[in-house]
Amino acid sequence: MEMHQVRYFLAVARTLNFTKAADDCNVAQPSLTRAIKQLEAELGGDLFRRERPVQLTELGQRMHPLLQQCFEAASGARSLAASLKSGDVGALRIALTHAIDLSLLIPYLDQIRRQFNRLEFRFLRGDSRQVGEHLKSGEAELGIAAELGSDWERLDVWPLFTEGFELVVNGQHALAKRGNVEFEDLRSEQLLSRHYCEHAARINDALREHGLDVERKHEVASERDLIELLEADIGVAVIPHTATTPATLKRAAVDGLDARRTVHLYGVAGRERTAVAAAVMRMLRGADWQQFLSKGAGA
């Protein structure tokens, strides 16, 4: 079945006249008639009674809504494809690990959406392995993570920024007014462990090296759960510098905590990128991340 055959059928069904339908379609009547006969042969029966005026057969009546829907879907697909090609419409599919704060991207996403008449975002979340799989499968064009732990040779990797970790506590906690804390101050505290973070094991190792009982901890599954537990004063947490926290919580630097992470942008080498993904990639690689890294401890 060819789309021009469907278009000719719909024209005849609308005008109930082969000659007028041919004029509307800017085609010679013999060509239109031949195309409809081919369509009838494919569908296994006459679609029209060749009378004056032309009448739809029962098969034609049943096929009409289906072919109308088929034609509109094809037209919509062509229109969308043209819009994507021209840059009027864009889509961004980006995968992030659970430990990456989406607020880091908001200023850049706000900039990019102004460049397109219609822009659609799709955000995918997962652990480092899942983000890598999203990139491999093509579900995501870009990925952001501290590390993927993948040796897939087609991964393009660009470092965006490096940051440290700090303590965050409830605003009424005894340590809330301290800009800096010692490891000794944490011995009686129960840790909220962000096990979804790629660096969770390294943070625990660093704390363990300073004599803290990291086995005495609560395991947290998401940033939202972490915030709620901190606000309820059920433990303390060590989080990346760029993680967003509400005003009800306070931060403090941990003297001697030598833990840092580098956040990377990932893409797939050799795979054609959409105009949106290419623009976002350039924007993120050239961004000034200091605005996020300059937040002071204890804020």
GROMACS .gro file of C-alpha atoms in nm:
model
  299
    1MET     CA    1   0.000   0.000   0.000
    2GLU     CA    2   0.144   0.335  -0.106
    3MET     CA    3   0.051   0.663   0.061
    4HIS     CA    4  -0.040   0.823  -0.270
    5GLN     CA    5  -0.298   0.547  -0.318
    6VAL     CA    6  -0.445   0.628   0.022
    7ARG     CA    7  -0.450   0.998  -0.063
    8TYR     CA    8  -0.631   0.930  -0.392
    9PHE     CA    9  -0.885   0.708  -0.216
   10LEU     CA   10  -0.960   0.977   0.042
   11ALA     CA   11  -1.001   1.238  -0.232
   12VAL     CA   12  -1.256   1.025  -0.418
   13ALA     CA   13  -1.436   0.944  -0.092
   14ARG     CA   14  -1.458   1.317  -0.021
   15THR     CA   15  -1.566   1.437  -0.368
   16LEU     CA   16  -1.750   1.123  -0.486
   17ASN     CA   17  -1.611   1.203  -0.830
   18PHE     CA   18  -1.299   1.060  -0.992
   19THR     CA   19  -1.241   1.360  -1.216
   20LYS     CA   20  -1.269   1.614  -0.937
   21ALA     CA   21  -1.055   1.399  -0.709
   22ALA     CA   22  -0.783   1.387  -0.977
   23ASP     CA   23  -0.794   1.766  -1.008
   24ASP     CA   24  -0.769   1.808  -0.630
   25CYS     CA   25  -0.468   1.576  -0.623
   26ASN     CA   26  -0.304   1.741  -0.926
   27VAL     CA   27  -0.281   1.411  -1.109
   28ALA     CA   28  -0.422   1.276  -1.436
   29GLN     CA   29  -0.745   1.082  -1.389
   30PRO     CA   30  -0.610   0.760  -1.547
   31SER     CA   31  -0.323   0.762  -1.298
   32LEU     CA   32  -0.563   0.814  -1.006
   33THR     CA   33  -0.797   0.541  -1.131
   34ARG     CA   34  -0.505   0.299  -1.179
   35ALA     CA   35  -0.372   0.365  -0.829
   36ILE     CA   36  -0.714   0.302  -0.672
   37LYS     CA   37  -0.752  -0.023  -0.867
   38GLN     CA   38  -0.415  -0.134  -0.734
   39LEU     CA   39  -0.530  -0.049  -0.381
   40GLU     CA   40  -0.854  -0.244  -0.434
   41ALA     CA   41  -0.655  -0.543  -0.558
   42GLU     CA   42  -0.440  -0.531  -0.247
   43LEU     CA   43  -0.740  -0.504  -0.015
   44GLY     CA   44  -0.930  -0.775  -0.201
   45GLY     CA   45  -1.241  -0.592  -0.314
   46ASP     CA   46  -1.398  -0.284  -0.470
   47LEU     CA   47  -1.387   0.032  -0.262
   48PHE     CA   48  -1.628   0.229  -0.484
   49ARG     CA   49  -1.935   0.168  -0.695
   50ARG     CA   50  -1.863   0.340  -1.024
   51GLU     CA   51  -2.196   0.522  -1.045
   52ARG     CA   52  -2.302   0.885  -1.070
   53PRO     CA   53  -2.230   0.998  -0.808
   54VAL     CA   54  -1.963   0.751  -0.700
   55GLN     CA   55  -2.059   0.550  -0.389
   56LEU     CA   56  -1.845   0.381  -0.126
   57THR     CA   57  -1.895   0.006  -0.103
   58GLU     CA   58  -1.924  -0.159   0.237
   59LEU     CA   59  -1.552  -0.240   0.218
   60GLY     CA   60  -1.485   0.122   0.130
   61GLN     CA   61  -1.691   0.246   0.424
   62ARG     CA   62  -1.505   0.018   0.664
   63MET     CA   63  -1.166   0.109   0.522
   64HIS     CA   64  -1.230   0.484   0.518
   65PRO     CA   65  -1.165   0.564   0.889
   66LEU     CA   66  -0.862   0.333   0.897
   67LEU     CA   67  -0.707   0.481   0.586
   68GLN     CA   68  -0.788   0.833   0.707
   69GLN     CA   69  -0.605   0.759   1.033
   70CYS     CA   70  -0.315   0.605   0.842
   71PHE     CA   71  -0.283   0.910   0.617
   72GLU     CA   72  -0.298   1.157   0.908
   73ALA     CA   73  -0.037   0.961   1.102
   74ALA     CA   74   0.196   0.958   0.800
   75SER     CA   75   0.142   1.331   0.745
   76GLY     CA   76   0.213   1.399   1.110
   77ALA     CA   77   0.530   1.193   1.093
   78ARG     CA   78   0.652   1.383   0.788
   79SER     CA   79   0.573   1.714   0.954
   80LEU     CA   80   0.758   1.619   1.271
   81ALA     CA   81   1.056   1.493   1.073
   82ALA     CA   82   1.071   1.819   0.881
   83SER     CA   83   1.048   2.020   1.203
   84LEU     CA   84   1.326   1.819   1.363
   85LYS     CA   85   1.545   1.862   1.056
   86SER     CA   86   1.486   2.235   1.042
   87GLY     CA   87   1.547   2.276   1.415
   88ASP     CA   88   1.196   2.401   1.493
   89VAL     CA   89   1.136   2.099   1.718
   90GLY     CA   90   1.396   1.929   1.933
   91ALA     CA   91   1.426   1.645   2.181
   92LEU     CA   92   1.686   1.577   2.446
   93ARG     CA   93   1.731   1.234   2.600
   94ILE     CA   94   1.977   1.244   2.887
   95ALA     CA   95   2.061   0.986   3.154
   96LEU     CA   96   2.188   1.075   3.501
   97THR     CA   97   2.299   0.868   3.794
   98HIS     CA   98   2.095   0.906   4.112
   99ALA     CA   99   2.379   1.099   4.276
  100ILE     CA  100   2.373   1.383   4.019
  101ASP     CA  101   2.156   1.679   4.117
  102LEU     CA  102   1.934   1.785   3.825
  103SER     CA  103   1.950   2.146   3.944
  104LEU     CA  104   2.304   2.157   3.799
  105LEU     CA  105   2.152   2.140   3.451
  106ILE     CA  106   1.857   2.376   3.495
  107PRO     CA  107   2.032   2.701   3.386
  108TYR     CA  108   2.158   2.531   3.069
  109LEU     CA  109   1.831   2.357   2.991
  110ASP     CA  110   1.656   2.691   3.030
  111GLN     CA  111   1.896   2.844   2.779
  112ILE     CA  112   1.859   2.564   2.525
  113ARG     CA  113   1.479   2.561   2.531
  114ARG     CA  114   1.479   2.921   2.413
  115GLN     CA  115   1.650   2.812   2.091
  116PHE     CA  116   1.367   2.582   1.980
  117ASN     CA  117   0.999   2.648   1.920
  118ARG     CA  118   0.919   2.320   2.089
  119LEU     CA  119   1.160   2.119   2.297
  120GLU     CA  120   1.094   1.786   2.466
  121PHE     CA  121   1.309   1.658   2.752
  122ARG     CA  122   1.338   1.296   2.860
  123PHE     CA  123   1.536   1.232   3.176
  124LEU     CA  124   1.645   0.879   3.266
  125ARG     CA  125   1.778   0.785   3.609
  126GLY     CA  126   1.976   0.486   3.722
  127ASP     CA  127   2.298   0.365   3.876
  128SER     CA  128   2.621   0.393   3.681
  129ARG     CA  129   2.565   0.061   3.505
  130GLN     CA  130   2.213   0.157   3.399
  131VAL     CA  131   2.326   0.496   3.266
  132GLY     CA  132   2.585   0.313   3.055
  133GLU     CA  133   2.315   0.080   2.923
  134HIS     CA  134   2.090   0.375   2.834
  135LEU     CA  135   2.375   0.516   2.626
  136LYS     CA  136   2.454   0.185   2.457
  137SER     CA  137   2.091   0.118   2.365
  138GLY     CA  138   2.036   0.468   2.228
  139GLU     CA  139   1.767   0.550   2.485
  140ALA     CA  140   1.989   0.841   2.591
  141GLU     CA  141   2.215   1.058   2.378
  142LEU     CA  142   2.406   1.205   2.670
  143GLY     CA  143   2.492   1.079   3.015
  144ILE     CA  144   2.613   1.253   3.330
  145ALA     CA  145   2.779   1.064   3.613
  146ALA     CA  146   3.078   1.079   3.842
  147GLU     CA  147   3.191   0.757   3.677
  148LEU     CA  148   3.029   0.479   3.475
  149GLY     CA  149   3.278   0.205   3.543
  150SER     CA  150   3.229   0.092   3.182
  151ASP     CA  151   3.510  -0.007   2.946
  152TRP     CA  152   3.290   0.025   2.636
  153GLU     CA  153   3.528   0.159   2.375
  154ARG     CA  154   3.266   0.381   2.210
  155LEU     CA  155   3.217   0.607   2.510
  156ASP     CA  156   3.327   0.968   2.472
  157VAL     CA  157   3.411   1.121   2.812
  158TRP     CA  158   3.459   1.486   2.910
  159PRO     CA  159   3.525   1.598   3.270
  160LEU     CA  160   3.298   1.884   3.377
  161PHE     CA  161   3.411   1.968   3.732
  162THR     CA  162   3.570   1.820   4.043
  163GLU     CA  163   3.421   1.870   4.389
  164GLY     CA  164   3.462   1.762   4.747
  165PHE     CA  165   3.221   1.626   5.007
  166GLU     CA  166   3.088   1.785   5.325
  167LEU     CA  167   2.875   1.705   5.626
  168VAL     CA  168   2.506   1.797   5.632
  169VAL     CA  169   2.293   1.791   5.947
  170ASN     CA  170   1.956   1.904   6.073
  171GLY     CA  171   1.944   2.279   6.143
  172GLN     CA  172   1.881   2.213   6.512
  173HIS     CA  173   2.161   1.960   6.546
  174ALA     CA  174   2.444   2.031   6.789
  175LEU     CA  175   2.688   2.055   6.496
  176ALA     CA  176   2.468   2.290   6.291
  177LYS     CA  177   2.649   2.603   6.405
  178ARG     CA  178   2.992   2.464   6.330
  179GLY     CA  179   3.156   2.566   6.002
  180ASN     CA  180   3.412   2.287   6.047
  181VAL     CA  181   3.392   1.960   6.234
  182GLU     CA  182   3.648   1.698   6.336
  183PHE     CA  183   3.615   1.325   6.289
  184GLU     CA  184   3.600   1.300   6.667
  185ASP     CA  185   3.276   1.501   6.655
  186LEU     CA  186   3.116   1.228   6.442
  187ARG     CA  187   3.193   0.924   6.655
  188SER     CA  188   2.857   0.930   6.831
  189GLU     CA  189   2.659   1.009   6.515
  190GLN     CA  190   2.472   0.761   6.298
  191LEU     CA  191   2.550   0.795   5.929
  192LEU     CA  192   2.291   0.811   5.653
  193SER     CA  193   2.464   0.623   5.373
  194ARG     CA  194   2.386   0.724   5.014
  195HIS     CA  195   2.451   0.376   4.874
  196TYR     CA  196   2.320   0.486   4.531
  197CYS     CA  197   2.620   0.721   4.500
  198GLU     CA  198   2.912   0.589   4.292
  199HIS     CA  199   3.148   0.708   4.568
  200ALA     CA  200   2.957   0.567   4.866
  201ALA     CA  201   3.211   0.290   4.926
  202ARG     CA  202   3.503   0.537   4.905
  203ILE     CA  203   3.337   0.773   5.150
  204ASN     CA  204   3.279   0.486   5.394
  205ASP     CA  205   3.641   0.377   5.355
  206ALA     CA  206   3.763   0.731   5.427
  207LEU     CA  207   3.549   0.754   5.739
  208ARG     CA  208   3.652   0.407   5.851
  209GLU     CA  209   4.020   0.504   5.821
  210HIS     CA  210   3.957   0.776   6.080
  211GLY     CA  211   3.805   0.534   6.326
  212LEU     CA  212   3.434   0.590   6.258
  213ASP     CA  213   3.193   0.298   6.279
  214VAL     CA  214   3.046   0.310   5.928
  215GLU     CA  215   2.864  -0.019   5.983
  216ARG     CA  216   2.636   0.168   6.223
  217LYS     CA  217   2.443   0.340   5.949
  218HIS     CA  218   2.108   0.381   5.778
  219GLU     CA  219   2.107   0.300   5.406
  220VAL     CA  220   1.917   0.553   5.195
  221ALA     CA  221   1.774   0.486   4.848
  222SER     CA  222   1.724   0.839   4.711
  223GLU     CA  223   1.810   1.204   4.768
  224ARG     CA  224   1.449   1.275   4.863
  225ASP     CA  225   1.460   1.011   5.135
  226LEU     CA  226   1.792   1.149   5.255
  227ILE     CA  227   1.651   1.501   5.293
  228GLU     CA  228   1.346   1.378   5.485
  229LEU     CA  229   1.559   1.174   5.725
  230LEU     CA  230   1.797   1.464   5.781
  231GLU     CA  231   1.506   1.701   5.846
  232ALA     CA  232   1.376   1.450   6.101
  233ASP     CA  233   1.726   1.452   6.260
  234ILE     CA  234   1.763   1.077   6.203
  235GLY     CA  235   2.135   1.072   6.137
  236VAL     CA  236   2.390   1.285   5.952
  237ALA     CA  237   2.522   1.253   5.596
  238VAL     CA  238   2.827   1.324   5.385
  239ILE     CA  239   2.720   1.464   5.050
  240PRO     CA  240   2.880   1.617   4.738
  241HIS     CA  241   2.937   1.992   4.745
  242THR     CA  242   2.687   2.054   4.462
  243ALA     CA  243   2.402   1.853   4.616
  244THR     CA  244   2.102   2.078   4.683
  245THR     CA  245   1.973   2.098   5.039
  246PRO     CA  246   1.689   2.304   5.190
  247ALA     CA  247   1.739   2.587   5.438
  248THR     CA  248   1.633   2.354   5.721
  249LEU     CA  249   1.967   2.174   5.691
  250LYS     CA  250   2.318   2.301   5.759
  251ARG     CA  251   2.654   2.208   5.607
  252ALA     CA  252   3.000   2.184   5.755
  253ALA     CA  253   3.343   2.093   5.623
  254VAL     CA  254   3.499   1.779   5.774
  255ASP     CA  255   3.862   1.850   5.852
  256GLY     CA  256   4.089   1.586   5.704
  257LEU     CA  257   3.823   1.425   5.480
  258ASP     CA  258   4.014   1.362   5.159
  259ALA     CA  259   3.731   1.264   4.926
  260ARG     CA  260   3.657   1.416   4.587
  261ARG     CA  261   3.465   1.324   4.275
  262THR     CA  262   3.481   1.438   3.915
  263VAL     CA  263   3.151   1.466   3.732
  264HIS     CA  264   3.172   1.365   3.366
  265LEU     CA  265   2.967   1.415   3.053
  266TYR     CA  266   2.932   1.102   2.838
  267GLY     CA  267   2.838   1.053   2.475
  268VAL     CA  268   2.867   0.776   2.217
  269ALA     CA  269   3.148   0.814   1.965
  270GLY     CA  270   3.050   0.782   1.599
  271ARG     CA  271   2.676   0.812   1.663
  272GLU     CA  272   2.498   1.104   1.499
  273ARG     CA  273   2.363   1.347   1.757
  274THR     CA  274   2.054   1.560   1.734
  275ALA     CA  275   2.094   1.937   1.711
  276VAL     CA  276   1.972   1.966   2.070
  277ALA     CA  277   2.219   1.711   2.209
  278ALA     CA  278   2.507   1.872   2.020
  279ALA     CA  279   2.413   2.217   2.151
  280VAL     CA  280   2.378   2.094   2.510
  281MET     CA  281   2.709   1.913   2.487
  282ARG     CA  282   2.888   2.231   2.376
  283MET     CA  283   2.712   2.430   2.646
  284LEU     CA  284   2.802   2.192   2.930
  285ARG     CA  285   3.163   2.151   2.821
  286GLY     CA  286   3.208   2.527   2.809
  287ALA     CA  287   3.010   2.606   3.125
  288ASP     CA  288   3.144   2.793   3.426
  289TRP     CA  289   3.069   2.546   3.706
  290GLN     CA  290   3.212   2.776   3.971
  291GLN     CA  291   2.863   2.912   4.041
  292PHE     CA  292   2.775   2.572   4.188
  293LEU     CA  293   3.111   2.504   4.351
  294SER     CA  294   3.127   2.839   4.534
  295LYS     CA  295   2.853   2.753   4.783
  296GLY     CA  296   3.012   2.785   5.124
  297ALA     CA  297   3.011   2.513   5.388
  298GLY     CA  298   2.772   2.575   5.670
  299ALA     CA  299   2.520   2.742   5.438
   0.00000   0.00000   0.00000
